[in-house]
Coordinates of C-alpha atoms in Angstrom, one line a residue:
X881 CA 11.5 -25.3 10.7
X882 CA 11.4 -22.8 7.7
X883 CA 12.4 -19.2 8.1
X884 CA 9.7 -16.6 8.4
X885 CA 9.9 -14.1 5.6
X886 CA 8.3 -10.7 6.8
X887 CA 7.0 -7.9 4.7
X888 CA 9.6 -5.1 4.1
X889 CA 7.2 -2.4 5.3
X890 CA 8.2 -1.4 8.9
X891 CA 5.5 -2.4 11.5
X892 CA 3.6 -4.6 9.1
X893 CA 4.8 -8.0 10.6
X894 CA 2.9 -10.1 8.1
X895 CA 4.5 -12.9 6.3
X896 CA 5.2 -12.8 2.6
X897 CA 6.4 -15.5 0.1
X898 CA 10.3 -15.9 -0.1
X899 CA 10.7 -14.4 -3.6
X900 CA 8.4 -11.5 -2.7
X901 CA 9.4 -8.2 -0.8
X902 CA 5.9 -7.1 0.3
X903 CA 2.9 -9.1 1.8
X904 CA -0.3 -9.2 -0.3
X905 CA -2.2 -6.4 1.5
X906 CA 0.9 -4.0 1.5
X907 CA 1.4 -4.9 -2.2
X908 CA -2.1 -3.9 -3.1
X909 CA -2.2 -0.7 -1.0
X910 CA 1.1 0.8 -2.3
X911 CA 1.5 2.6 -5.6
X912 CA 3.7 0.9 -8.1
X913 CA 6.6 3.5 -7.9
X914 CA 7.1 2.7 -4.2
X915 CA 6.9 -1.0 -4.8
X916 CA 9.3 -1.0 -7.7
X917 CA 11.7 1.3 -6.0
X918 CA 11.7 -0.9 -2.9
X919 CA 12.4 -4.1 -4.9
X920 CA 15.1 -2.5 -7.1
X921 CA 17.0 -1.0 -4.2
X922 CA 17.1 -4.5 -2.4
X923 CA 18.0 -6.4 -5.5
X924 CA 20.9 -3.8 -6.3
X925 CA 22.1 -4.0 -2.7
X926 CA 21.7 -0.4 -2.0
X927 CA 21.0 -0.6 1.8
X928 CA 20.3 3.2 2.5
X929 CA 18.1 3.5 -0.5
X930 CA 16.2 0.4 0.5
X931 CA 15.6 1.7 4.1
X932 CA 14.6 5.1 2.7
X933 CA 12.0 3.3 0.5
X934 CA 10.7 1.3 3.5
X935 CA 10.2 4.3 5.3
X936 CA 8.5 5.9 2.4
X937 CA 6.1 2.9 2.2
X938 CA 5.2 3.1 5.9
X939 CA 4.5 6.8 5.5
X940 CA 2.3 6.2 2.6
X941 CA 0.2 3.5 4.4
X942 CA 0.0 5.7 7.6
X943 CA -1.3 8.5 5.4
X944 CA -3.7 6.2 3.7
X945 CA -5.1 4.9 6.9
X946 CA -5.3 8.5 8.5
X947 CA -7.3 9.5 5.5
X948 CA -9.8 6.7 5.7
X949 CA -10.2 7.3 9.5
X950 CA -11.3 10.9 9.2
X951 CA -13.4 10.3 5.9
X952 CA -16.9 11.0 6.8
X953 CA -19.6 8.5 5.7
X954 CA -21.9 9.3 2.8
X955 CA -25.6 8.5 3.3
X956 CA -27.2 6.2 0.9
X957 CA -29.6 9.0 -0.3
X958 CA -26.7 11.3 -0.9
X959 CA -24.8 8.7 -3.0
X960 CA -27.9 7.9 -4.9
X961 CA -28.4 11.7 -5.7
X962 CA -24.7 12.1 -6.6
X963 CA -24.9 9.1 -8.9
X964 CA -28.0 10.5 -10.6
X965 CA -26.4 13.8 -11.1
X966 CA -23.3 12.2 -12.8
X967 CA -25.5 10.3 -15.1
X968 CA -27.7 13.2 -16.0
X969 CA -30.8 11.8 -14.5
X970 CA -33.7 14.0 -13.5
X971 CA -36.9 13.4 -11.4

């Protein structure tokens, strides 16, 4: 049975391809500097730096999810009015 390759982000637990360090959802959610630092530290064998970048990735995703949970919904009418203002449209 092939070995399961798990995402480097602590607490993620999703599988990834063998040559990747992150699963697809984490890869899309993390900024490029974190993704690159994580891969570079692992490839260079810098364990403490790699673990630090893993924690940084988890913190970034936690902050991202916390911000979306507290984000209040915008009504369709308010969104339409804001779009009209941005485009310079008047009634």
